[in-house]
């Protein structure tokens, strides 16, 4: 069965970086794009970007350009999202999610990780 | 960017009654080459990740109860819960995946009256 499991909660200081992992299993890893979405406390859902595990190409939301890096490791079927120059407004739950349809970047997201709370605090 | 606007922001419905949530996009999310609306609906409960309910505006995801249905095309969409159950209390989001950045509506909080 498909599973998407994220790394645990992180506490970081302003200006630091955080790297969240997302391990996928139960399907052909390279066939499905992975997206990252975050939710700040009391706020809605915000899309950050996507990575194609087949080759590693990425598309980022413009507001995160220059601060976010998404990578993958096919040997461990894991995707990573690193966010740098953290500020308090980056405090949020970060989710990875698999796209619904193989070999398609933009579809609904059918399997989600459990979420990783990143807290940015002095 | 495509702006997604949901209405209402919150909604209280009696058990067994119908709940209707609307979503409007700032531009059409209908892709003419395949005649599909790039629109999804999600249910979000506290402490849980979002759950996909509907994709292509009206296709129910596997395992989703048939009391959930989606309709609409172009810029105007609706999520309907035909007979509200207690477990449907949640925040509901529409999402467009027609173009990047992918964007979500602000959410509609659904409660029991």
mmCIF file of C-alpha atoms in Angstrom:
data_model
loop_
_atom_site.group_PDB
_atom_site.id
_atom_site.type_symbol
_atom_site.label_atom_id
_atom_site.label_comp_id
_atom_site.label_asym_id
_atom_site.label_seq_id
_atom_site.Cartn_x
_atom_site.Cartn_y
_atom_site.Cartn_z
ATOM 1 C CA UNK A 1 0.000 0.000 0.000
ATOM 2 C CA UNK A 2 1.124 3.540 -0.684
ATOM 3 C CA UNK A 3 2.765 5.267 2.269
ATOM 4 C CA UNK A 4 4.299 8.696 2.590
ATOM 5 C CA UNK A 5 6.180 9.296 5.838
ATOM 6 C CA UNK A 6 7.813 12.568 6.831
ATOM 7 C CA UNK A 7 10.557 13.388 9.292
ATOM 8 C CA UNK A 8 9.862 14.727 12.749
ATOM 9 C CA UNK A 9 9.287 18.196 14.132
ATOM 10 C CA UNK A 10 12.054 20.776 13.968
ATOM 11 C CA UNK A 11 12.834 23.925 15.929
ATOM 12 C CA UNK A 12 15.141 26.407 14.230
ATOM 13 C CA UNK A 13 16.408 29.921 14.861
ATOM 14 C CA UNK A 14 15.751 32.802 12.481
ATOM 15 C CA UNK A 15 18.234 32.796 9.626
ATOM 16 C CA UNK A 16 18.863 29.071 9.834
ATOM 17 C CA UNK A 17 17.842 26.357 7.373
ATOM 18 C CA UNK A 18 15.640 23.310 7.783
ATOM 19 C CA UNK A 19 15.518 20.127 5.721
ATOM 20 C CA UNK A 20 12.396 17.971 5.815
ATOM 21 C CA UNK A 21 12.337 14.462 4.384
ATOM 22 C CA UNK A 22 9.473 12.569 2.800
ATOM 23 C CA UNK A 23 9.883 8.824 2.273
ATOM 24 C CA UNK A 24 7.539 7.179 -0.190
ATOM 25 C CA UNK A 25 6.808 3.482 -0.552
ATOM 26 C CA UNK A 26 4.308 1.085 -2.059
ATOM 27 C CA UNK A 27 4.497 2.395 -5.616
ATOM 28 C CA UNK A 28 6.963 3.162 -8.406
ATOM 29 C CA UNK A 29 8.740 6.157 -6.909
ATOM 30 C CA UNK A 30 9.983 7.755 -10.100
ATOM 31 C CA UNK A 31 6.560 7.734 -11.752
ATOM 32 C CA UNK A 32 4.798 10.241 -9.517
ATOM 33 C CA UNK A 33 5.588 13.897 -8.885
ATOM 34 C CA UNK A 34 5.786 15.009 -5.261
ATOM 35 C CA UNK A 35 4.512 18.429 -4.160
ATOM 36 C CA UNK A 36 5.105 20.400 -0.985
ATOM 37 C CA UNK A 37 2.336 22.364 0.732
ATOM 38 C CA UNK A 38 2.490 24.229 4.022
ATOM 39 C CA UNK A 39 -0.060 25.494 6.529
ATOM 40 C CA UNK A 40 0.830 28.206 8.999
ATOM 41 C CA UNK A 41 -1.086 28.301 12.308
ATOM 42 C CA UNK A 42 -4.669 29.371 11.687
ATOM 43 C CA UNK A 43 -4.012 29.854 7.986
ATOM 44 C CA UNK A 44 -4.877 28.063 4.764
ATOM 45 C CA UNK A 45 -2.909 25.800 2.476
ATOM 46 C CA UNK A 46 0.019 27.210 0.513
ATOM 47 C CA UNK A 47 1.749 25.441 -2.363
ATOM 48 C CA UNK A 48 5.540 25.626 -2.348
ATOM 49 C CA UNK A 49 6.619 23.630 -5.355
ATOM 50 C CA UNK A 50 7.062 20.240 -6.939
ATOM 51 C CA UNK A 51 9.769 17.787 -7.890
ATOM 52 C CA UNK A 52 9.803 15.114 -10.558
ATOM 53 C CA UNK A 53 11.541 12.114 -8.954
ATOM 54 C CA UNK A 54 12.399 10.932 -12.467
ATOM 55 C CA UNK A 55 15.324 13.196 -13.181
ATOM 56 C CA UNK A 56 14.884 15.619 -10.287
ATOM 57 C CA UNK A 57 13.520 18.640 -12.153
ATOM 58 C CA UNK A 58 11.742 21.155 -9.973
ATOM 59 C CA UNK A 59 9.214 23.977 -10.147
ATOM 60 C CA UNK A 60 8.989 26.375 -7.234
ATOM 61 C CA UNK A 61 6.428 28.970 -6.288
ATOM 62 C CA UNK A 62 7.913 32.354 -7.043
ATOM 63 C CA UNK A 63 7.627 33.546 -3.454
ATOM 64 C CA UNK A 64 9.990 30.766 -2.347
ATOM 65 C CA UNK A 65 12.440 31.072 -5.237
ATOM 66 C CA UNK A 66 15.964 31.355 -3.930
ATOM 67 C CA UNK A 67 15.041 29.994 -0.491
ATOM 68 C CA UNK A 68 13.674 26.527 -1.243
ATOM 69 C CA UNK A 69 15.438 23.504 -2.672
ATOM 70 C CA UNK A 70 13.736 20.209 -3.415
ATOM 71 C CA UNK A 71 15.814 17.129 -4.083
ATOM 72 C CA UNK A 72 15.305 13.403 -4.239
ATOM 73 C CA UNK A 73 17.229 10.208 -3.570
ATOM 74 C CA UNK A 74 15.950 7.384 -5.718
ATOM 75 C CA UNK A 75 17.943 4.771 -3.792
ATOM 76 C CA UNK A 76 15.901 5.482 -0.651
ATOM 77 C CA UNK A 77 12.739 6.714 -2.402
ATOM 78 C CA UNK A 78 12.961 9.907 -0.404
ATOM 79 C CA UNK A 79 12.259 13.488 -1.345
ATOM 80 C CA UNK A 80 13.712 16.432 0.579
ATOM 81 C CA UNK A 81 12.603 20.018 0.984
ATOM 82 C CA UNK A 82 15.122 22.503 2.351
ATOM 83 C CA UNK A 83 14.073 26.022 3.285
ATOM 84 C CA UNK A 84 16.749 28.559 4.116
ATOM 85 C CA UNK A 85 16.885 32.018 5.708
ATOM 86 C CA UNK A 86 14.070 31.050 8.016
ATOM 87 C CA UNK A 87 11.897 33.734 9.599
ATOM 88 C CA UNK A 88 9.094 33.527 12.117
ATOM 89 C CA UNK A 89 6.503 33.554 9.324
ATOM 90 C CA UNK A 90 7.861 30.191 8.154
ATOM 91 C CA UNK A 91 6.495 28.533 11.282
ATOM 92 C CA UNK A 92 4.072 26.020 9.799
ATOM 93 C CA UNK A 93 3.211 22.397 9.226
ATOM 94 C CA UNK A 94 4.891 21.259 6.033
ATOM 95 C CA UNK A 95 3.322 18.466 3.981
ATOM 96 C CA UNK A 96 4.561 16.452 1.074
ATOM 97 C CA UNK A 97 1.944 14.956 -1.215
ATOM 98 C CA UNK A 98 1.935 12.597 -4.166
ATOM 99 C CA UNK A 99 0.180 13.565 -7.349
ATOM 100 C CA UNK A 100 -2.795 11.424 -8.350
ATOM 101 C CA UNK A 101 -1.698 10.388 -11.815
ATOM 102 C CA UNK A 102 1.586 8.880 -12.951
ATOM 103 C CA UNK A 103 3.865 10.998 -15.131
ATOM 104 C CA UNK A 104 1.713 14.095 -14.649
ATOM 105 C CA UNK A 105 2.888 17.136 -12.731
ATOM 106 C CA UNK A 106 -0.419 18.849 -12.118
ATOM 107 C CA UNK A 107 -3.257 16.752 -10.781
ATOM 108 C CA UNK A 108 -4.943 16.361 -7.435
ATOM 109 C CA UNK A 109 -2.859 15.129 -4.511
ATOM 110 C CA UNK A 110 -3.987 11.709 -3.350
ATOM 111 C CA UNK A 111 -1.446 10.591 -0.729
ATOM 112 C CA UNK A 112 -0.091 12.988 1.848
ATOM 113 C CA UNK A 113 2.568 12.744 4.487
ATOM 114 C CA UNK A 114 1.543 13.205 8.100
ATOM 115 C CA UNK A 115 3.032 16.692 8.217
ATOM 116 C CA UNK A 116 6.149 18.127 9.847
ATOM 117 C CA UNK A 117 5.897 21.049 12.242
ATOM 118 C CA UNK A 118 8.690 23.537 11.750
ATOM 119 C CA UNK A 119 8.923 26.176 14.446
ATOM 120 C CA UNK A 120 11.127 29.218 13.905
ATOM 121 C CA UNK A 121 11.901 30.883 17.216
ATOM 122 C CA UNK A 122 14.822 32.928 18.599
ATOM 123 C CA UNK B 1 -1.734 33.792 -10.184
ATOM 124 C CA UNK B 2 -5.213 32.272 -10.185
ATOM 125 C CA UNK B 3 -7.128 33.423 -7.111
ATOM 126 C CA UNK B 4 -9.574 30.942 -5.632
ATOM 127 C CA UNK B 5 -12.407 32.418 -3.584
ATOM 128 C CA UNK B 6 -14.685 30.229 -1.511
ATOM 129 C CA UNK B 7 -18.059 31.079 -0.035
ATOM 130 C CA UNK B 8 -19.170 31.073 2.623
ATOM 131 C CA UNK B 9 -16.211 31.263 5.017
ATOM 132 C CA UNK B 10 -18.160 29.179 7.517
ATOM 133 C CA UNK B 11 -21.311 27.159 7.433
ATOM 134 C CA UNK B 12 -23.497 25.445 10.053
ATOM 135 C CA UNK B 13 -25.812 22.686 8.859
ATOM 136 C CA UNK B 14 -28.054 20.256 10.729
ATOM 137 C CA UNK B 15 -27.262 16.562 10.665
ATOM 138 C CA UNK B 16 -28.845 14.926 7.649
ATOM 139 C CA UNK B 17 -29.239 18.209 5.803
ATOM 140 C CA UNK B 18 -27.449 19.375 2.657
ATOM 141 C CA UNK B 19 -24.274 21.455 2.774
ATOM 142 C CA UNK B 20 -23.128 23.487 -0.226
ATOM 143 C CA UNK B 21 -19.757 25.171 -0.620
ATOM 144 C CA UNK B 22 -18.894 27.390 -3.563
ATOM 145 C CA UNK B 23 -15.559 28.110 -5.180
ATOM 146 C CA UNK B 24 -14.838 30.732 -7.805
ATOM 147 C CA UNK B 25 -11.586 31.039 -9.752
ATOM 148 C CA UNK B 26 -10.270 34.337 -11.098
ATOM 149 C CA UNK B 27 -9.805 32.739 -14.508
ATOM 150 C CA UNK B 28 -11.069 29.601 -16.185
ATOM 151 C CA UNK B 29 -9.466 26.317 -15.098
ATOM 152 C CA UNK B 30 -11.054 24.423 -17.990
ATOM 153 C CA UNK B 31 -8.374 23.042 -20.284
ATOM 154 C CA UNK B 32 -9.866 23.083 -23.766
ATOM 155 C CA UNK B 33 -7.694 20.336 -25.243
ATOM 156 C CA UNK B 34 -9.119 17.666 -22.932
ATOM 157 C CA UNK B 35 -12.263 19.431 -21.687
ATOM 158 C CA UNK B 36 -11.257 18.900 -18.064
ATOM 159 C CA UNK B 37 -11.538 21.321 -15.205
ATOM 160 C CA UNK B 38 -8.307 21.336 -13.206
ATOM 161 C CA UNK B 39 -10.090 21.664 -9.895
ATOM 162 C CA UNK B 40 -9.999 19.568 -6.730
ATOM 163 C CA UNK B 41 -11.687 19.573 -3.350
ATOM 164 C CA UNK B 42 -10.080 18.587 -0.037
ATOM 165 C CA UNK B 43 -11.285 17.939 3.485
ATOM 166 C CA UNK B 44 -8.976 19.041 6.306
ATOM 167 C CA UNK B 45 -9.415 17.991 9.919
ATOM 168 C CA UNK B 46 -7.204 19.229 12.783
ATOM 169 C CA UNK B 47 -4.019 17.239 13.169
ATOM 170 C CA UNK B 48 -4.539 15.390 9.898
ATOM 171 C CA UNK B 49 -3.283 16.032 6.390
ATOM 172 C CA UNK B 50 -5.773 17.152 3.749
ATOM 173 C CA UNK B 51 -7.829 14.407 2.153
ATOM 174 C CA UNK B 52 -8.651 14.470 -1.537
ATOM 175 C CA UNK B 53 -12.395 14.211 -2.082
ATOM 176 C CA UNK B 54 -12.964 15.295 -5.674
ATOM 177 C CA UNK B 55 -10.725 15.834 -8.704
ATOM 178 C CA UNK B 56 -11.441 17.027 -12.245
ATOM 179 C CA UNK B 57 -14.172 19.064 -10.507
ATOM 180 C CA UNK B 58 -16.602 16.152 -10.314
ATOM 181 C CA UNK B 59 -14.754 12.822 -10.053
ATOM 182 C CA UNK B 60 -15.009 11.302 -6.612
ATOM 183 C CA UNK B 61 -11.795 9.861 -5.229
ATOM 184 C CA UNK B 62 -11.838 6.158 -4.422
ATOM 185 C CA UNK B 63 -13.290 5.438 -0.978
ATOM 186 C CA UNK B 64 -15.017 8.805 -0.618
ATOM 187 C CA UNK B 65 -18.694 8.425 0.376
ATOM 188 C CA UNK B 66 -21.157 9.175 -2.371
ATOM 189 C CA UNK B 67 -22.817 11.887 -0.317
ATOM 190 C CA UNK B 68 -19.919 14.065 -1.519
ATOM 191 C CA UNK B 69 -20.275 15.438 -5.036
ATOM 192 C CA UNK B 70 -18.653 18.150 -7.103
ATOM 193 C CA UNK B 71 -20.018 20.196 -9.965
ATOM 194 C CA UNK B 72 -19.298 23.248 -12.080
ATOM 195 C CA UNK B 73 -17.100 24.284 -14.956
ATOM 196 C CA UNK B 74 -14.897 27.137 -16.070
ATOM 197 C CA UNK B 75 -14.753 29.483 -13.097
ATOM 198 C CA UNK B 76 -17.617 28.413 -10.821
ATOM 199 C CA UNK B 77 -17.642 25.225 -8.793
ATOM 200 C CA UNK B 78 -19.630 23.637 -5.989
ATOM 201 C CA UNK B 79 -18.999 20.927 -3.425
ATOM 202 C CA UNK B 80 -22.196 19.376 -2.081
ATOM 203 C CA UNK B 81 -22.614 17.065 0.882
ATOM 204 C CA UNK B 82 -26.072 15.625 0.405
ATOM 205 C CA UNK B 83 -26.730 14.488 3.963
ATOM 206 C CA UNK B 84 -24.363 15.856 6.579
ATOM 207 C CA UNK B 85 -22.809 13.383 8.997
ATOM 208 C CA UNK B 86 -21.017 14.215 12.237
ATOM 209 C CA UNK B 87 -17.694 13.080 10.793
ATOM 210 C CA UNK B 88 -17.972 15.672 8.008
ATOM 211 C CA UNK B 89 -17.115 18.520 10.393
ATOM 212 C CA UNK B 90 -13.928 19.935 8.871
ATOM 213 C CA UNK B 91 -12.496 22.739 6.785
ATOM 214 C CA UNK B 92 -12.955 22.288 3.050
ATOM 215 C CA UNK B 93 -10.600 23.691 0.418
ATOM 216 C CA UNK B 94 -10.842 23.963 -3.346
ATOM 217 C CA UNK B 95 -7.614 23.823 -5.344
ATOM 218 C CA UNK B 96 -6.732 24.684 -8.917
ATOM 219 C CA UNK B 97 -3.942 22.781 -10.623
ATOM 220 C CA UNK B 98 -4.437 24.405 -14.026
ATOM 221 C CA UNK B 99 -1.360 26.584 -13.716
ATOM 222 C CA UNK B 100 1.463 27.337 -11.356
ATOM 223 C CA UNK B 101 1.490 28.450 -8.698
ATOM 224 C CA UNK B 102 -1.103 25.903 -7.658
ATOM 225 C CA UNK B 103 -3.504 27.795 -5.445
ATOM 226 C CA UNK B 104 -6.119 26.951 -2.843
ATOM 227 C CA UNK B 105 -9.217 28.719 -1.684
ATOM 228 C CA UNK B 106 -9.153 30.268 1.784
ATOM 229 C CA UNK B 107 -11.194 27.375 3.211
ATOM 230 C CA UNK B 108 -14.765 26.936 4.424
ATOM 231 C CA UNK B 109 -15.348 25.764 7.971
ATOM 232 C CA UNK B 110 -18.279 23.358 8.207
ATOM 233 C CA UNK B 111 -19.977 22.793 11.564
ATOM 234 C CA UNK B 112 -23.061 21.092 12.919
ATOM 235 C CA UNK B 113 -26.019 23.344 13.685
#
